[in-house]
Structures are given as structure tokens and as C-alpha cells.
Coordinates of C-alpha atoms and ligand atoms in Angstrom, one line a residue:
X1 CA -32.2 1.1 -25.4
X2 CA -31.7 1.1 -21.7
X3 CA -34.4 2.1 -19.1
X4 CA -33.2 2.7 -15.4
X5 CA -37.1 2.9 -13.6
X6 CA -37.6 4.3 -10.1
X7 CA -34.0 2.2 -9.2
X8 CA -32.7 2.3 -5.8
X9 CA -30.1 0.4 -3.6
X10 CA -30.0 0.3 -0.1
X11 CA -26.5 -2.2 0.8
X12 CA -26.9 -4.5 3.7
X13 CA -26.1 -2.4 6.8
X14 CA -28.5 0.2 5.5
X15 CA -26.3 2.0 3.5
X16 CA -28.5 3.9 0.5
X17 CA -26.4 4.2 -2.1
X18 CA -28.9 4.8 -5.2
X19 CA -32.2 6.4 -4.6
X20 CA -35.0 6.4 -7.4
X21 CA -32.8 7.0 -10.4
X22 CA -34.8 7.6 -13.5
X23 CA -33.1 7.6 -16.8
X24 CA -34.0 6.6 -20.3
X25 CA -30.8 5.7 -22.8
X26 CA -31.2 6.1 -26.1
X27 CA -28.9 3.8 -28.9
X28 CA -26.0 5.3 -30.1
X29 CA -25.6 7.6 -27.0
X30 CA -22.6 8.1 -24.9
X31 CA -23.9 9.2 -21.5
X32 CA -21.3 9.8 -18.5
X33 CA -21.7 9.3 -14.6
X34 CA -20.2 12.0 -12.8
X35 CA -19.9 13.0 -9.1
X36 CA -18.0 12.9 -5.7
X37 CA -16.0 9.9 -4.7
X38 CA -19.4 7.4 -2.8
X39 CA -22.0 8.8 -4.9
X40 CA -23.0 5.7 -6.0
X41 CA -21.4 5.4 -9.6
X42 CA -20.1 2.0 -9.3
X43 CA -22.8 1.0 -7.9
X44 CA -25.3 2.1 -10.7
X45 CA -23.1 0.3 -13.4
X46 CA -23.4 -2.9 -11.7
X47 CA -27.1 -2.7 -11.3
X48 CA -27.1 -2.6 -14.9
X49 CA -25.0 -6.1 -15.6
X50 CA -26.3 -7.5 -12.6
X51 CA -23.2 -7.7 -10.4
X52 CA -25.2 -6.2 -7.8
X53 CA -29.2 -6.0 -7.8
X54 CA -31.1 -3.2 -7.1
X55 CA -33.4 -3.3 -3.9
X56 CA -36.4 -2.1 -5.9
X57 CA -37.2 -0.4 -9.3
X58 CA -36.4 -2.0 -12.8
X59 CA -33.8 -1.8 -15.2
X60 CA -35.0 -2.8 -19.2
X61 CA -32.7 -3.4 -22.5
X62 CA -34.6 -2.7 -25.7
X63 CA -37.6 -3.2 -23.4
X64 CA -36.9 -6.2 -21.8
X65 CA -36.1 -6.2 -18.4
X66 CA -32.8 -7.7 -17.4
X67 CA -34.1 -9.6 -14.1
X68 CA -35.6 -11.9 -16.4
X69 CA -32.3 -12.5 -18.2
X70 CA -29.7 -15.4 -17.3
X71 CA -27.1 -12.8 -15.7
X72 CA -24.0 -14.9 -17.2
X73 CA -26.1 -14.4 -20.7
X74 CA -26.5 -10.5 -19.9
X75 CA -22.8 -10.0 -19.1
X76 CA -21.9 -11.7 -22.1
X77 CA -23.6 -8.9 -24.4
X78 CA -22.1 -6.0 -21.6
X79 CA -19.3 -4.9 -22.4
X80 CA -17.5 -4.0 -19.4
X81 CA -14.2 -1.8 -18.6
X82 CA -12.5 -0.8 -14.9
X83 CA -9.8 1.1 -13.8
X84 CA -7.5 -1.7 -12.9
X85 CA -7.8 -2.8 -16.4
X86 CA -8.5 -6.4 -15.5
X87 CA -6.1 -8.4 -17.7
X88 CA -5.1 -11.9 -17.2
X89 CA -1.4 -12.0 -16.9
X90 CA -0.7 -15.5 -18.0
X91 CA -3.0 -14.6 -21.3
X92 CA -1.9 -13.5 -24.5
X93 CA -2.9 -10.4 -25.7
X94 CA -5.2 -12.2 -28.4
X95 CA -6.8 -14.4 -25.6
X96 CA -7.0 -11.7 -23.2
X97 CA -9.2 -10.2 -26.4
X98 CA -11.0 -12.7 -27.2
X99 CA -12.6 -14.1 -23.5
X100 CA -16.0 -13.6 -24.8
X101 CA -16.1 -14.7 -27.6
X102 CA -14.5 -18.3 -26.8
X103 CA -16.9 -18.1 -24.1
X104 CA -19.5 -17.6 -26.9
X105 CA -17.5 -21.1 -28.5
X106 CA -16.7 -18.7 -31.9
X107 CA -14.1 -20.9 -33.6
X108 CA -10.0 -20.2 -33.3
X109 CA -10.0 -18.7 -37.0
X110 CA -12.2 -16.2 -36.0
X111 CA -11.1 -15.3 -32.5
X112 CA -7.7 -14.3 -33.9
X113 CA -9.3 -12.4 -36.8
X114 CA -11.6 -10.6 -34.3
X115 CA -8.1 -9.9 -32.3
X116 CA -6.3 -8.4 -34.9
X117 CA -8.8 -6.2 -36.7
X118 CA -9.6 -4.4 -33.0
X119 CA -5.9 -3.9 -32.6
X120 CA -5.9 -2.3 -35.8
X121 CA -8.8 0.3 -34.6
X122 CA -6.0 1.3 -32.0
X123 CA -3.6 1.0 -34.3
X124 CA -1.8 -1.6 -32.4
X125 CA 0.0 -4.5 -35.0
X126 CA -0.9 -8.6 -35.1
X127 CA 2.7 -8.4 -33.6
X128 CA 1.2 -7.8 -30.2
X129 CA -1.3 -11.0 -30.6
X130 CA 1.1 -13.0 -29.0
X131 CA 2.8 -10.8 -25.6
X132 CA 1.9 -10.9 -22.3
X133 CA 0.2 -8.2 -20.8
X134 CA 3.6 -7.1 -18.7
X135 CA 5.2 -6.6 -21.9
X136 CA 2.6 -3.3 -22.9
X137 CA 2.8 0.1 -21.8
X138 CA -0.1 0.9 -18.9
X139 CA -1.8 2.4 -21.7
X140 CA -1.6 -0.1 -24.3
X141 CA -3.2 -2.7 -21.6
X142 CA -6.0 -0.2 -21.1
X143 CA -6.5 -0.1 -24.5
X144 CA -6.4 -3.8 -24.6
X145 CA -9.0 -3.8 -21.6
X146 CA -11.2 -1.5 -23.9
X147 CA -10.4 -3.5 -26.9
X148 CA -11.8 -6.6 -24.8
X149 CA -14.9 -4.9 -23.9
X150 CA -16.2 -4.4 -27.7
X151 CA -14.8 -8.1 -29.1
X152 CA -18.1 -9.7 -29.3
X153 CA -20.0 -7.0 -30.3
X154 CA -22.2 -5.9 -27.4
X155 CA -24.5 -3.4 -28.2
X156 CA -23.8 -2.0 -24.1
X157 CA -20.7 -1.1 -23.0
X158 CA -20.3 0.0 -19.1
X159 CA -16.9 1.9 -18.5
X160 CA -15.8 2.1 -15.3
X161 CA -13.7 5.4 -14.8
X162 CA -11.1 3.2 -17.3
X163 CA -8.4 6.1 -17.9
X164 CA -8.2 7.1 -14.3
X165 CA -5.4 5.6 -14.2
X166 CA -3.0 6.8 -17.3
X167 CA -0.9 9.6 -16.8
X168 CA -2.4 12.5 -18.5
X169 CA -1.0 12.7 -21.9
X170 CA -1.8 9.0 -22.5
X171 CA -5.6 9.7 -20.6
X172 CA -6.1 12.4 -23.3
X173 CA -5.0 10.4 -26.3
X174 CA -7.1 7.1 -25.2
X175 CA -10.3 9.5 -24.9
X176 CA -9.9 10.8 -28.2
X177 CA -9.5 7.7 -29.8
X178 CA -12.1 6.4 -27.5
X179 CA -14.6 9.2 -28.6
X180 CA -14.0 8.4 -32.7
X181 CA -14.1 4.5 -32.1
X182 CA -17.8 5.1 -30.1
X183 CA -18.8 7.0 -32.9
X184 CA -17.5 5.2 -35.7
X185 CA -18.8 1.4 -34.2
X186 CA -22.1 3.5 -32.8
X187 CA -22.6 1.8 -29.2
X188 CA -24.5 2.7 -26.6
X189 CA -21.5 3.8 -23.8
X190 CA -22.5 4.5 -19.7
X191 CA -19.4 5.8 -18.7
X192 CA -18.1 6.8 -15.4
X193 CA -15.9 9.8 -13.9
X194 CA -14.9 11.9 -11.9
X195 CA -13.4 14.3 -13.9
X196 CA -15.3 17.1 -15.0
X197 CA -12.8 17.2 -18.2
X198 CA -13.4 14.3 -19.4
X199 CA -17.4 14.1 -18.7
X200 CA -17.2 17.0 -21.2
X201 CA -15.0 15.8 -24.2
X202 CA -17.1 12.7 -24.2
X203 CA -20.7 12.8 -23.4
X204 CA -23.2 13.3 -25.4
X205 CA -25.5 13.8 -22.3
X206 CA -23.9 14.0 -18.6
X207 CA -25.9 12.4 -15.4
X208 CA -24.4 14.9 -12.5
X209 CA -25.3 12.6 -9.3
X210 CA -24.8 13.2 -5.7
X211 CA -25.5 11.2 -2.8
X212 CA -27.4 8.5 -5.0
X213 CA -29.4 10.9 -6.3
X214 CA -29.6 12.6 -10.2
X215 CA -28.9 16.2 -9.6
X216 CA -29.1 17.4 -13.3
X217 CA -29.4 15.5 -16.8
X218 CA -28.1 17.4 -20.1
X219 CA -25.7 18.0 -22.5
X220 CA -22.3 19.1 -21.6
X221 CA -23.1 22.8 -23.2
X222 CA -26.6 22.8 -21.0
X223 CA -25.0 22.0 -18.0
X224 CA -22.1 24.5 -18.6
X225 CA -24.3 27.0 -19.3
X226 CA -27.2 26.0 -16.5
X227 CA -26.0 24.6 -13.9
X228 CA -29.2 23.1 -12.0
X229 CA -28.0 24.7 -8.6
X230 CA -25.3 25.2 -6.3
X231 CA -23.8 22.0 -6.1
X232 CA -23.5 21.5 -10.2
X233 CA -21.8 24.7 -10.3
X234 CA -19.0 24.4 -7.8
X235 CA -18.3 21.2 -8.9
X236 CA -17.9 22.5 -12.1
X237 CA -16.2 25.6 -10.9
X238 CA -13.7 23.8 -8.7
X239 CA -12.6 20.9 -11.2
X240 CA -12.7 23.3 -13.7
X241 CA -10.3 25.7 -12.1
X242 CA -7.9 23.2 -11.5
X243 CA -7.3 21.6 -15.1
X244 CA -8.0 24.7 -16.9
X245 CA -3.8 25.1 -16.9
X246 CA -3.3 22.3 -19.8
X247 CA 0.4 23.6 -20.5
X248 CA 0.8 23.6 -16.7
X249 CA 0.9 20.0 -15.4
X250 CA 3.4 18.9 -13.0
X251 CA 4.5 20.4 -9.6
X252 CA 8.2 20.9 -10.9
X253 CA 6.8 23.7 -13.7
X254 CA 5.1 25.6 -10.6
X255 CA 7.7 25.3 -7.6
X256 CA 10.3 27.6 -6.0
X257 CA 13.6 25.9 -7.0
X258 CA 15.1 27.4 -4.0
X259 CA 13.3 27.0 -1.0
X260 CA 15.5 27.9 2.5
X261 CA 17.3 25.3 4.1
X262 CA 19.9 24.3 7.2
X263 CA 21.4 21.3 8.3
X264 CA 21.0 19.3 11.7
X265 CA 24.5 20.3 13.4
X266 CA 23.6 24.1 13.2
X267 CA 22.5 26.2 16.4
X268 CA 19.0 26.9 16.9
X269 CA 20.2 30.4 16.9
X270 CA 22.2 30.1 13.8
X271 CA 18.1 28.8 12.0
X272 CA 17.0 31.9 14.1
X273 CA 19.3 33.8 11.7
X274 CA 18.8 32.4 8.9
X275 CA 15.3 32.5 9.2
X276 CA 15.3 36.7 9.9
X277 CA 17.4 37.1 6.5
X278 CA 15.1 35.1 4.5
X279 CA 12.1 36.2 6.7
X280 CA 10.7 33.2 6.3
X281 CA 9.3 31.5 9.5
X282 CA 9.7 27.8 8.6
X283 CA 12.9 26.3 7.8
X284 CA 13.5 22.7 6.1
X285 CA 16.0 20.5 7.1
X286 CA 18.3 18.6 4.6
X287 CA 21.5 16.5 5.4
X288 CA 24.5 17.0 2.9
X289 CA 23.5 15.6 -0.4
X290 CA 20.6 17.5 0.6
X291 CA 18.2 14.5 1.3
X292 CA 14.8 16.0 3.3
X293 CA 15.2 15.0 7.0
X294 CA 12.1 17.2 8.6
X295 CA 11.4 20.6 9.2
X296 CA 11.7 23.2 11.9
X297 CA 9.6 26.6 12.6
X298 CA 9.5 29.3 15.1
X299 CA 6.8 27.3 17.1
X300 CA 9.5 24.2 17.8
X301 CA 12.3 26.0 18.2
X302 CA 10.3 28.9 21.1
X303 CA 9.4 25.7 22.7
X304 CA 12.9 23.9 22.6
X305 CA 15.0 27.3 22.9
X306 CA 15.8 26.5 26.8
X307 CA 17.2 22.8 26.4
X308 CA 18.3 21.8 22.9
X309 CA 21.4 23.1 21.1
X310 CA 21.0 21.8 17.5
X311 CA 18.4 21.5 14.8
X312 CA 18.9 18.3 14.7
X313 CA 17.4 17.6 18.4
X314 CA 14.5 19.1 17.7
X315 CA 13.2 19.5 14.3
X316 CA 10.0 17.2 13.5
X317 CA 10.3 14.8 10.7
X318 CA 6.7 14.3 10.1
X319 CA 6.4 16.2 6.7
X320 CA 4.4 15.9 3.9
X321 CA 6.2 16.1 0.6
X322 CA 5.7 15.4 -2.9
X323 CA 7.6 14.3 -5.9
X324 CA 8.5 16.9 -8.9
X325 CA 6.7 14.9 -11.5
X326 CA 3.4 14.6 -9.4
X327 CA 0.5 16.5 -10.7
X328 CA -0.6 20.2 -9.5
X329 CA -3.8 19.7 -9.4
X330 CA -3.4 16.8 -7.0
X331 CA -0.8 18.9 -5.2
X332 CA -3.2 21.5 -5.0
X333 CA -6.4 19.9 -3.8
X334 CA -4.0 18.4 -0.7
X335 CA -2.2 22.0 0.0
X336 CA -6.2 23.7 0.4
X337 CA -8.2 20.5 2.2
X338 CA -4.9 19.5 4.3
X339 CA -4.6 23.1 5.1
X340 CA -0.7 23.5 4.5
X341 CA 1.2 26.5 4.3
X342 CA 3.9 24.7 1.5
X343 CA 5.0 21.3 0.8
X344 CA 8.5 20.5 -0.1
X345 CA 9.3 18.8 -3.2
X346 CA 11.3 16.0 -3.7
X347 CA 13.3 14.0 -6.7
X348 CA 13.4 9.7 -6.6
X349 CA 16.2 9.7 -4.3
X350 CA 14.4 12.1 -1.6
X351 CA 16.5 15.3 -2.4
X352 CA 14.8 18.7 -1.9
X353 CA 14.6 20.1 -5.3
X354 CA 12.1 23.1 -4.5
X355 CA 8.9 24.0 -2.5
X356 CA 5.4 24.8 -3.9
X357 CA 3.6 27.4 -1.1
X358 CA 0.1 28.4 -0.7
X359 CA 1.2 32.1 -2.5
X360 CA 3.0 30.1 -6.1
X361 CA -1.1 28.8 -6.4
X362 CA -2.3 32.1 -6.4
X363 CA -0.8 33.1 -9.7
X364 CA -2.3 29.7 -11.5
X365 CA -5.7 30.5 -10.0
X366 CA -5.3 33.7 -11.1
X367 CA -4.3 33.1 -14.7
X368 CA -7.3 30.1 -14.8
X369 CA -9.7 33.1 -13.7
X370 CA -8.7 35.1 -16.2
X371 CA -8.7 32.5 -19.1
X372 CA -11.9 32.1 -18.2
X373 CA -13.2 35.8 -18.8
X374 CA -11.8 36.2 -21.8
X375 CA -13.8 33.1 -22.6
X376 CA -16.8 34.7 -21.9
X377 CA -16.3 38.1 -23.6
X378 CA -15.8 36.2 -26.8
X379 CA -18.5 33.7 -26.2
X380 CA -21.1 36.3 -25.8
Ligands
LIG1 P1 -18.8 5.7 -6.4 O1 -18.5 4.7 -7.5 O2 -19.6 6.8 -6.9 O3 -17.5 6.1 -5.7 P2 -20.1 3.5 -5.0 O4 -21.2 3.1 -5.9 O5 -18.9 2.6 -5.0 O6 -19.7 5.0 -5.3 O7 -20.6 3.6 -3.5 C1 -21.8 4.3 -3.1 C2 -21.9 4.2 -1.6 O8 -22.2 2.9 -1.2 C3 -20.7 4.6 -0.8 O9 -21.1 5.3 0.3 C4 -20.1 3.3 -0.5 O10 -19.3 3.4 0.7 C5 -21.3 2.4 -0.3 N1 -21.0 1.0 -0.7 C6 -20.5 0.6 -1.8 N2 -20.4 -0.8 -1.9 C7 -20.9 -1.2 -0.7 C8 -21.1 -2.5 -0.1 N3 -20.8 -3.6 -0.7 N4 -21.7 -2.5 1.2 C9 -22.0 -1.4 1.8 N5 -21.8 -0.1 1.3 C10 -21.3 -0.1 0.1
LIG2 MG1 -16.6 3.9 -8.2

């Protein structure tokens, strides 16, 4: 159904951001891009509606290839989703539908009937024909902007990492009813990620890519099973290890609720103290409705010990923190490649509510590592 032949991109600059992909779609399948941040994802989709055009090799729909197409025409029968859902927001919710097909001059009648049966597939009401997109959930638009992408029918729809958005419960909602709709209306889907998750409760087949280049084709069970090398299998391994807590989500369910404080008018001697008792060597510094003002540590204070008096002289407010409801894994990622010892968590009005360190990971790695084994042991 759609042929990608020897096709490469090299941007202006020099930048190569596809080399020689090779990849033959079939109809009906749902196939899913996934790789590191750059490695030319975005890029590959818009080859395929011609947004952007390939510096050499082919692309072919049902054998014809689409250079020879008017590009406006091609778009027309692409369907097309992105992350930042794309609405209009002085459209109605029935026109924001129905772009293409009043582009495609269908008559009023049918526009609205086209509107309201798709809203019915997300079991959305005709009482939303007529809102504005501000007046819908983030989720409801997306699944507006999905809803958009399949009103005239294409037999192609590109998906641009479109839940990467939603908050996880609605993410994991929109790809199940995502998966039934694809299979129920049988298009051909490309779809885009970055999260190894999702690449697996959707794909028929999985392209791994990296650098531009196709590291490994296959099912999500081949892949699993085989990774092709080294790369394939941390990048399974380390997205894997970090969403395989579904019950655990957000940063409040992992932190120390009571991490050690002072204020700014004690001593340096007096945070000396309270340091020894809690043997901690790091103390965070709160005012008194206990809003997060900076931190100090042995380090500062050896180096202040001569001239300053009070914590507040010398503590350094250049901390990281991060709010209760954000999510671990994000959390996680920036405590390992940032290379923190803890980062202070905060609630909307910047009071310290708790701390996640370096040692509270360990036990979800932990428990993630052995989830996994017991997998195995049944598995086999
Ligand atoms: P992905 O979607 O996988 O994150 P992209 O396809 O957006 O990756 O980008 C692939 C590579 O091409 C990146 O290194 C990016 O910086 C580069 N790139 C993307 N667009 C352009 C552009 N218009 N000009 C130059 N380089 C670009
Ligand atoms: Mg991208």
C-alpha cells in the first residue's frame, strides 16, 4: 500500500536526517516509528505527504509514486495528526471535523452527518457539534484532531506522536480506543513515538530507527524477544524499566514526606547540628509557611564558615525541584542524566511537601526488576 524505496534526506546545511530507508506497508497495517528524540521520525512522515521531499529514493501509494501527485491532492487523502492537536479555535467542533471534506466541496447535509457519526465512534454526542475547541478537555480535542484525520475517508493516516501530550490515564484510554477504531475502519496507520509502551499496545509491526537509519523491523513480540543488537535492547530495557510501575505514577506516591529542613535566621552552626542528628549532609531551606527558598550543604557552609552568620547569607537558591503531581518517570530520567543526589518536591504554591533521593528509586527499580523475572519464569 505504501512503498518507502532507498529514501534519504539530507536538510540544507548538511544535516542527514534519513538515510536509505526501505520499507514496504501493507493495507490494513498499523506500523509505529520509534526512536530517540532527532532520529528522523518527523521527518519520515512528511516525506510521505510531501511537506518535505526526500533528497533521493521514491516513495509509492498502491504503486504510484507520490511525486507525480498534485501534493494539495495527496494531503487531501493523508490523514494527518500532531502533538499539538492542531485545531482552529474560532471553528466549531463540526467544522474543525469536517476541513476536508468542505475542501473536497461535500454538501453541508453531509458534512454534519459525517461530524456526528465520528463523534459517535468516540462516543462523544451531536451536542458537541457546535463548541469551540476551548470548551473540550485536552483529550476530547485530541480526539477531535484524530476524529479530523479519518473524516474524508483516507485510506493513509500519519500520526504524529498525537497522545504525547495527554496525561497518562487519558493517553491510555485514547490508544485503546484508537487501537479498536484502526481495526474496526481497517486503515493503513504510520504512527510515531517515543514510547516504547505504546509502540507495543499498538503496532502491528514496529520500525526501531536511529540516526536515520532502520535498526530492526518486526512485530512487537519479535523485537521483545530479539532485539537486533545492543541499541534495540537498552532502549527497550530502559523505557521499559521505567513504566513497568503502572500503579506507581506520580512523584508524590514515591517521595519522603519529611525531608530535613531550617530556616534562614538560624546559625550555620545551629544547620551544622541539625545536619549531625539527621546525618544528612544537605539541608533545604524553607521560610515559615514553609515555601522552598534554596538549599545549603557542608560544601557552602566549610566555605562560608569564617564570614557569614546565618543560613540565609549563604545558602544557594539555584535548585531544581519538581511538583508532587509530575510524573516519576520524568523525575527519574532528570535525577540519573542530571546527576542529582535528591530533588525537593513542591505543591502549586511552592511549599516543600517531600523529597525524592537517588536511594527511594532504588526500591522501584528494584520491584520493576523483579516483576520482570517472574515474567519470564512463567513465560517460559
Ligand atoms: P524526530 O522526529 O525523530 O525527533 P526529526 O525528523 O524532527 O526527528 O529530525 C531529524 C534530524 O534532522 C534532527 O537532527 C533534526 O535536528 C534535523 N532537522 C529537522 N528538521 C530540520 C530542518 N528543517 N533543517 C535542518 N535540520 C533539521
Ligand atoms: Mg518528531
Amino acid at each position: 500500500m505504501l512503498k518507502l524505496d532507498n529514501v534519504s534526506k539530507v536538510y540544507k546545511g548538511g544535516k542527514k536526517a534519513v538515510s536509505n530507508i526501505n520499507l514496504d506497508i501493507e493495507k490494513g497495517e498499523f506500523i509505529v516509528f520509534i526512536g530517540p528524540s532527532g532520529c528522523g521520525k518527523t521527518t519520515t512522515m512528511k516525506m510521505i505527504n510531501r511537506l518535505i521531499e526526500p533528497t533521493s529514493g521514491s516513495i509509492y501509494i498502491d504503486g504510484e509514486n507520490i511525486l507525480d501527485q498534485d501534493p494539495v491532492q495527496l494531503r487531501r487523502k493523508i490523514g494527518y495528526v500532531i502533538q499539538q492537536i492542531g485545531l482552529f479555535p474560532h471553528m466549531t467542533i463540526q467544522q474543525n471535523i469536517a476541513l476536508v471534506p468542505k475542501l473536497l466541496k461535500w454538501p453541508e447535509e453531509k458534512r454534519k452527518q459525517r461530524a456526528e457519526e465520528l463523534l459517535q465512534l468516540v462516543d462523544m454526542g451531536p451536542e458537541y457539534l457546535d463548541r469551540y475547541p476551548h470548551e473540550l478537555s485536552g483529550g476530547q480535542q485530541q480526539r477531535i484532531g484524530v476524529l479530523r484525520a479519518l473524516a474524508a475517508e483516507p485510506p493513509l493516516i500519519l500520526m504524529d506522536e498525537p497522545f504525547g501530550a495527554l496525561d497518562p490515564i487519558t493517553r491510555d484510554s485514547l490508544q485503546e480506543e484508537f487501537k479498536k477504531l484502526q481495526k474496526s475502519l481497517n486503515k493503513t496507520i504510520v504512527f510515531v513515538t517515543h514510547d516504547m509502551d505504546e509502540a507495543i499496545k499498538l503496532a502491528d509491526r514496529i520500525v526501531i530507527l536511529r540516526a536515520g537509519e532502520i535498526v530492526q523491523v518486526g512485530t512487537p513480540d519479535e523485537i521483545l524477544r530479539q532485539p537486533a543488537n545492543e541499541f534495540v535492547e537498552e532502549f527497550i530495557g530502559k523505557e521499559r524499566l521505567l513504566q513497568s510501575r503502572p500503579d506507581v505514577e506520580f512523584v508524590e506516591q514515591v517521595m519522603n514526606p519529611k525531608p530535613v529542613t531550617v530556616t534562614s535566621e538560624k546559625t550555620l552552626s545551629e544547620a551544622i547540628q541539625i545536619m549531625r542528628q539527621h546525618r544528612v549532609d544537605s539541608l533545604l531551606v524553607v521560610d515559615e509557611a514553609n515555601v522552598l527558598k534554596g538549599y545549603i550543604d557542608v560544601e557552602i557552609i566549610d566555605q562560608n564558615r569564617k564570614k557569614a552568620a546565618t543560613v540565609g547569607e549563604v545558602l544557594n537558591q539555584d535548585v531544581y525541584s519538581v511538583q508532587k503531581d509530575t510524573l516519576i518517570r520524568d523525575t527519574v530520567r532528570k535525577i540519573l542524566k542530571r546527576g542529582f543526589k535528591y530533588v525537593p518536591v513542591l505543591d502549586e504554591n511552592k511549599r516543600l511537601v517531600g523529597i525524592v533521593t537517588r536511594a527511594s528509586l532504588v526500591d522501584i527499580v528494584y520491584d520493576s526488576i523483579w516483576g520482570e523475572e517472574k515474567d519470564v519464569v512463567m513465560n517460559n
